[in-house]
């Protein structure tokens, strides 16, 4: 199973991504987690990206592409699947994700979108901020991440819809219910696989 996850911050990408990956026996590749690990380990990449994470800004494309290429290459080296969570987030990244996965013979079968209201996102992330102490879970940074999501991430959903691989699930119910809904929907979709990216120039031109 090869899945991309696209959802606003606080929608439950991390929780649901880990559960789906475990369910299908594939690695959960969460770009935010990979980046935070680099920051914690103070690698060169970690030092470069920390400022972006703290501000809730997007890490530059070239750095993200290298990170994702390595993670996907490793995950698919022996024909395995993946749950890629947090990438792509822009039209340019959607195109890059397609090219990287295509060169590995492992394009996504499903783009999983979790729908959650803005008010609920803010409520969840502020609640989390007391527990996890993420540097980007303060209200102004949450608002910025959410605005970026609506501005540059949401438009890519239409591309996946046109490719016939978009699966949109309500992320508002309790986590166990959402997991059940996702797994049921993924089971129904198994076998479907759009290998061609379809027209993209208009979307990229709008970026
Ligand atoms: P959330 O979706 O809750 O904002 P993530 O853990 O997915 O959290 O991402 C945290 C931060 O990591 C983002 O705000 C951004 O700075 C960086 N990041 C993650 N994925 C990407 C990406 N695809 N492109 C650019 N930056 C990214």
mmCIF file of C-alpha atoms and ligand atoms in Angstrom:
data_model
loop_
_atom_site.group_PDB
_atom_site.id
_atom_site.type_symbol
_atom_site.label_atom_id
_atom_site.label_comp_id
_atom_site.label_asym_id
_atom_site.label_seq_id
_atom_site.Cartn_x
_atom_site.Cartn_y
_atom_site.Cartn_z
ATOM 1 C CA UNK A 1 0.000 0.000 0.000
ATOM 2 C CA UNK A 2 1.462 3.364 -1.036
ATOM 3 C CA UNK A 3 -0.268 6.322 0.578
ATOM 4 C CA UNK A 4 0.299 10.087 0.750
ATOM 5 C CA UNK A 5 -1.346 11.922 3.647
ATOM 6 C CA UNK A 6 -2.571 15.466 3.184
ATOM 7 C CA UNK A 7 -4.308 17.248 6.042
ATOM 8 C CA UNK A 8 -4.204 20.459 8.050
ATOM 9 C CA UNK A 9 -1.984 20.604 11.117
ATOM 10 C CA UNK A 10 -3.702 18.952 14.060
ATOM 11 C CA UNK A 11 -5.945 16.790 11.874
ATOM 12 C CA UNK A 12 -4.388 13.607 13.205
ATOM 13 C CA UNK A 13 -1.917 12.865 10.397
ATOM 14 C CA UNK A 14 0.675 11.564 12.834
ATOM 15 C CA UNK A 15 -1.696 9.348 14.837
ATOM 16 C CA UNK A 16 -3.615 8.001 11.871
ATOM 17 C CA UNK A 17 -0.498 7.706 9.691
ATOM 18 C CA UNK A 18 1.231 5.507 12.272
ATOM 19 C CA UNK A 19 -1.861 3.314 12.694
ATOM 20 C CA UNK A 20 -2.458 2.842 8.978
ATOM 21 C CA UNK A 21 1.214 2.088 8.386
ATOM 22 C CA UNK A 22 1.164 -0.536 11.171
ATOM 23 C CA UNK A 23 -2.069 -2.001 9.825
ATOM 24 C CA UNK A 24 -0.631 -2.488 6.328
ATOM 25 C CA UNK A 25 2.884 -3.357 7.547
ATOM 26 C CA UNK A 26 4.616 -0.449 5.782
ATOM 27 C CA UNK A 27 6.868 2.320 7.156
ATOM 28 C CA UNK A 28 5.341 5.590 8.353
ATOM 29 C CA UNK A 29 7.459 8.385 6.865
ATOM 30 C CA UNK A 30 6.448 11.625 8.575
ATOM 31 C CA UNK A 31 8.434 14.561 7.227
ATOM 32 C CA UNK A 32 7.798 16.650 10.372
ATOM 33 C CA UNK A 33 9.145 13.827 12.575
ATOM 34 C CA UNK A 34 12.170 13.322 10.310
ATOM 35 C CA UNK A 35 12.935 17.056 10.442
ATOM 36 C CA UNK A 36 12.452 17.275 14.232
ATOM 37 C CA UNK A 37 14.821 14.318 14.633
ATOM 38 C CA UNK A 38 17.488 16.204 12.673
ATOM 39 C CA UNK A 39 16.918 19.254 14.875
ATOM 40 C CA UNK A 40 17.180 17.173 18.073
ATOM 41 C CA UNK A 41 20.379 15.489 16.843
ATOM 42 C CA UNK A 42 21.805 18.854 15.749
ATOM 43 C CA UNK A 43 22.775 17.578 12.315
ATOM 44 C CA UNK A 44 23.694 20.086 9.599
ATOM 45 C CA UNK A 45 20.216 19.742 8.142
ATOM 46 C CA UNK A 46 18.703 20.120 11.614
ATOM 47 C CA UNK A 47 20.524 23.392 12.190
ATOM 48 C CA UNK A 48 19.405 24.708 8.818
ATOM 49 C CA UNK A 49 15.729 23.787 9.218
ATOM 50 C CA UNK A 50 15.146 24.701 12.873
ATOM 51 C CA UNK A 51 14.229 28.303 12.086
ATOM 52 C CA UNK A 52 11.606 27.174 9.565
ATOM 53 C CA UNK A 53 10.003 24.752 12.007
ATOM 54 C CA UNK A 54 9.963 27.309 14.831
ATOM 55 C CA UNK A 55 8.198 29.852 12.604
ATOM 56 C CA UNK A 56 5.791 27.383 11.013
ATOM 57 C CA UNK A 57 7.271 28.137 7.571
ATOM 58 C CA UNK A 58 7.906 25.623 4.848
ATOM 59 C CA UNK A 59 11.380 24.138 4.630
ATOM 60 C CA UNK A 60 12.910 24.901 1.190
ATOM 61 C CA UNK A 61 11.969 22.500 -1.589
ATOM 62 C CA UNK A 62 15.465 21.271 -2.388
ATOM 63 C CA UNK A 63 16.064 20.130 1.198
ATOM 64 C CA UNK A 64 12.662 18.451 1.351
ATOM 65 C CA UNK A 65 13.253 16.683 -1.948
ATOM 66 C CA UNK A 66 16.526 15.170 -0.758
ATOM 67 C CA UNK A 67 14.937 14.057 2.500
ATOM 68 C CA UNK A 68 11.917 12.499 0.797
ATOM 69 C CA UNK A 69 13.975 10.877 -1.967
ATOM 70 C CA UNK A 70 16.156 9.121 0.607
ATOM 71 C CA UNK A 71 13.217 8.018 2.763
ATOM 72 C CA UNK A 72 11.203 6.711 -0.188
ATOM 73 C CA UNK A 73 14.196 4.967 -1.754
ATOM 74 C CA UNK A 74 14.821 3.102 1.474
ATOM 75 C CA UNK A 75 11.147 2.240 2.002
ATOM 76 C CA UNK A 76 10.649 0.924 -1.513
ATOM 77 C CA UNK A 77 14.056 -0.742 -2.012
ATOM 78 C CA UNK A 78 12.542 -4.211 -1.677
ATOM 79 C CA UNK A 79 9.220 -3.473 -3.306
ATOM 80 C CA UNK A 80 7.632 -2.221 -0.097
ATOM 81 C CA UNK A 81 4.901 0.345 0.370
ATOM 82 C CA UNK A 82 4.828 3.492 2.483
ATOM 83 C CA UNK A 83 2.670 6.035 4.249
ATOM 84 C CA UNK A 84 4.218 9.407 3.432
ATOM 85 C CA UNK A 85 2.824 11.958 5.889
ATOM 86 C CA UNK A 86 3.459 15.690 5.505
ATOM 87 C CA UNK A 87 4.669 15.651 1.894
ATOM 88 C CA UNK A 88 3.638 17.004 -0.543
ATOM 89 C CA UNK A 89 2.425 20.345 0.810
ATOM 90 C CA UNK A 90 2.611 22.530 -2.321
ATOM 91 C CA UNK A 91 1.921 22.042 -6.045
ATOM 92 C CA UNK A 92 5.677 21.958 -6.728
ATOM 93 C CA UNK A 93 6.108 19.300 -4.042
ATOM 94 C CA UNK A 94 3.219 17.306 -5.507
ATOM 95 C CA UNK A 95 5.029 17.225 -8.816
ATOM 96 C CA UNK A 96 8.350 16.359 -7.127
ATOM 97 C CA UNK A 97 6.689 13.575 -5.137
ATOM 98 C CA UNK A 98 5.337 12.128 -8.347
ATOM 99 C CA UNK A 99 8.712 12.283 -10.068
ATOM 100 C CA UNK A 100 10.627 10.800 -7.138
ATOM 101 C CA UNK A 101 8.120 7.983 -6.646
ATOM 102 C CA UNK A 102 7.915 7.385 -10.374
ATOM 103 C CA UNK A 103 11.696 6.995 -10.667
ATOM 104 C CA UNK A 104 11.462 4.350 -7.938
ATOM 105 C CA UNK A 105 8.530 2.614 -9.657
ATOM 106 C CA UNK A 106 6.412 3.327 -6.600
ATOM 107 C CA UNK A 107 3.907 6.129 -7.257
ATOM 108 C CA UNK A 108 1.167 6.627 -4.679
ATOM 109 C CA UNK A 109 -2.034 4.641 -4.966
ATOM 110 C CA UNK A 110 -3.960 6.845 -2.566
ATOM 111 C CA UNK A 111 -3.813 10.484 -1.503
ATOM 112 C CA UNK A 112 -5.527 10.412 1.880
ATOM 113 C CA UNK A 113 -7.073 13.690 2.943
ATOM 114 C CA UNK A 114 -8.361 14.216 6.515
ATOM 115 C CA UNK A 115 -10.992 16.922 6.875
ATOM 116 C CA UNK A 116 -11.025 18.891 10.139
ATOM 117 C CA UNK A 117 -12.514 22.351 10.883
ATOM 118 C CA UNK A 118 -10.144 25.227 11.589
ATOM 119 C CA UNK A 119 -11.587 25.816 15.087
ATOM 120 C CA UNK A 120 -11.053 22.175 15.974
ATOM 121 C CA UNK A 121 -7.461 22.300 14.644
ATOM 122 C CA UNK A 122 -6.636 25.259 16.862
ATOM 123 C CA UNK A 123 -8.325 23.612 19.870
ATOM 124 C CA UNK A 124 -6.402 20.345 19.378
ATOM 125 C CA UNK A 125 -3.018 21.977 18.854
ATOM 126 C CA UNK A 126 -3.355 24.277 21.844
ATOM 127 C CA UNK A 127 -4.318 21.243 23.962
ATOM 128 C CA UNK A 128 -1.262 19.374 22.627
ATOM 129 C CA UNK A 129 1.055 22.310 23.360
ATOM 130 C CA UNK A 130 0.760 21.642 27.105
ATOM 131 C CA UNK A 131 1.833 18.022 26.621
ATOM 132 C CA UNK A 132 4.390 17.887 23.811
ATOM 133 C CA UNK A 133 5.952 21.356 24.002
ATOM 134 C CA UNK A 134 6.507 21.617 20.256
ATOM 135 C CA UNK A 135 8.054 24.987 19.416
ATOM 136 C CA UNK A 136 5.416 25.557 16.727
ATOM 137 C CA UNK A 137 2.307 24.922 18.845
ATOM 138 C CA UNK A 138 1.759 28.529 19.939
ATOM 139 C CA UNK A 139 -1.368 30.285 18.702
ATOM 140 C CA UNK A 140 0.277 32.694 16.215
ATOM 141 C CA UNK A 141 2.376 29.897 14.687
ATOM 142 C CA UNK A 142 -0.637 27.552 14.563
ATOM 143 C CA UNK A 143 -2.583 30.260 12.673
ATOM 144 C CA UNK A 144 0.319 30.650 10.250
ATOM 145 C CA UNK A 145 0.538 26.884 9.603
ATOM 146 C CA UNK A 146 -3.206 26.755 9.056
ATOM 147 C CA UNK A 147 -3.157 29.723 6.673
ATOM 148 C CA UNK A 148 -0.330 28.117 4.698
ATOM 149 C CA UNK A 149 -2.316 24.894 4.527
ATOM 150 C CA UNK A 150 -5.338 26.626 3.015
ATOM 151 C CA UNK A 151 -3.230 28.723 0.672
ATOM 152 C CA UNK A 152 -0.725 26.273 -0.770
ATOM 153 C CA UNK A 153 -1.603 22.728 0.316
ATOM 154 C CA UNK A 154 -5.359 22.465 -0.161
ATOM 155 C CA UNK A 155 -5.168 23.328 -3.904
ATOM 156 C CA UNK A 156 -3.196 20.140 -4.611
ATOM 157 C CA UNK A 157 -6.177 17.999 -3.579
ATOM 158 C CA UNK A 158 -7.857 18.711 -6.907
ATOM 159 C CA UNK A 159 -4.888 17.237 -8.759
ATOM 160 C CA UNK A 160 -5.173 13.960 -6.851
ATOM 161 C CA UNK A 161 -8.905 14.020 -7.401
ATOM 162 C CA UNK A 162 -8.372 14.317 -11.167
ATOM 163 C CA UNK A 163 -5.895 11.428 -11.014
ATOM 164 C CA UNK A 164 -8.632 9.423 -9.335
ATOM 165 C CA UNK A 165 -6.598 8.629 -6.219
ATOM 166 C CA UNK A 166 -8.027 11.134 -3.725
ATOM 167 C CA UNK A 167 -9.662 9.630 -0.643
ATOM 168 C CA UNK A 168 -11.210 12.196 1.659
ATOM 169 C CA UNK A 169 -12.164 11.099 5.182
ATOM 170 C CA UNK A 170 -13.862 13.034 7.986
ATOM 171 C CA UNK A 171 -11.208 13.628 10.654
ATOM 172 C CA UNK A 172 -13.615 15.096 13.222
ATOM 173 C CA UNK A 173 -14.805 11.916 15.028
ATOM 174 C CA UNK A 174 -12.848 10.251 17.839
ATOM 175 C CA UNK A 175 -9.480 8.807 16.706
ATOM 176 C CA UNK A 176 -10.537 5.114 16.779
ATOM 177 C CA UNK A 177 -13.537 5.879 14.583
ATOM 178 C CA UNK A 178 -11.368 7.782 12.092
ATOM 179 C CA UNK A 179 -8.915 4.851 11.929
ATOM 180 C CA UNK A 180 -11.778 2.430 11.243
ATOM 181 C CA UNK A 181 -13.203 4.689 8.546
ATOM 182 C CA UNK A 182 -9.822 5.053 6.840
ATOM 183 C CA UNK A 183 -9.039 1.354 6.883
ATOM 184 C CA UNK A 184 -12.485 0.457 5.552
ATOM 185 C CA UNK A 185 -12.162 3.027 2.760
ATOM 186 C CA UNK A 186 -8.641 1.880 1.879
ATOM 187 C CA UNK A 187 -9.788 -1.730 1.684
ATOM 188 C CA UNK A 188 -12.505 -0.714 -0.772
ATOM 189 C CA UNK A 189 -9.994 1.136 -2.905
ATOM 190 C CA UNK A 190 -7.318 -1.580 -3.032
ATOM 191 C CA UNK A 191 -6.475 -2.511 -6.564
ATOM 192 C CA UNK A 192 -7.158 0.943 -7.952
ATOM 193 C CA UNK A 193 -3.952 2.514 -9.134
ATOM 194 C CA UNK A 194 -3.578 5.539 -11.358
ATOM 195 C CA UNK A 195 -0.079 5.455 -12.744
ATOM 196 C CA UNK A 196 -0.265 8.567 -14.850
ATOM 197 C CA UNK A 197 -0.119 11.999 -13.280
ATOM 198 C CA UNK A 198 -2.572 13.660 -15.638
ATOM 199 C CA UNK A 199 -2.401 17.332 -16.613
ATOM 200 C CA UNK A 200 -0.486 19.452 -14.144
ATOM 201 C CA UNK A 201 0.688 22.687 -15.818
ATOM 202 C CA UNK A 202 -2.322 24.804 -14.800
ATOM 203 C CA UNK A 203 -1.890 23.799 -11.187
ATOM 204 C CA UNK A 204 1.835 24.505 -11.258
ATOM 205 C CA UNK A 205 1.269 27.808 -12.983
ATOM 206 C CA UNK A 206 -1.019 28.809 -10.115
ATOM 207 C CA UNK A 207 1.692 28.045 -7.545
HETATM 208 P P1 LIG B 1 1.841 19.965 11.102
HETATM 209 O O1 LIG B 1 1.194 19.312 9.941
HETATM 210 O O2 LIG B 1 1.110 19.781 12.385
HETATM 211 O O3 LIG B 1 2.190 21.419 10.860
HETATM 212 P P2 LIG B 1 4.362 18.455 10.705
HETATM 213 O O4 LIG B 1 5.017 17.665 11.789
HETATM 214 O O5 LIG B 1 3.834 17.702 9.528
HETATM 215 O O6 LIG B 1 3.203 19.255 11.456
HETATM 216 O O7 LIG B 1 5.351 19.600 10.168
HETATM 217 C C1 LIG B 1 5.995 20.462 11.055
HETATM 218 C C2 LIG B 1 6.868 21.454 10.293
HETATM 219 O O8 LIG B 1 7.853 20.751 9.532
HETATM 220 C C3 LIG B 1 6.157 22.332 9.270
HETATM 221 O O9 LIG B 1 5.541 23.466 9.859
HETATM 222 C C4 LIG B 1 7.335 22.723 8.356
HETATM 223 O O10 LIG B 1 8.135 23.710 8.954
HETATM 224 C C5 LIG B 1 8.136 21.426 8.300
HETATM 225 N N1 LIG B 1 7.705 20.547 7.184
HETATM 226 C C6 LIG B 1 7.141 19.314 7.288
HETATM 227 N N2 LIG B 1 6.850 18.835 6.082
HETATM 228 C C7 LIG B 1 7.219 19.768 5.172
HETATM 229 C C8 LIG B 1 7.145 19.883 3.748
HETATM 230 N N3 LIG B 1 6.614 18.929 2.999
HETATM 231 N N4 LIG B 1 7.636 21.014 3.164
HETATM 232 C C9 LIG B 1 8.167 21.990 3.892
HETATM 233 N N5 LIG B 1 8.249 21.970 5.227
HETATM 234 C C10 LIG B 1 7.777 20.871 5.882
#
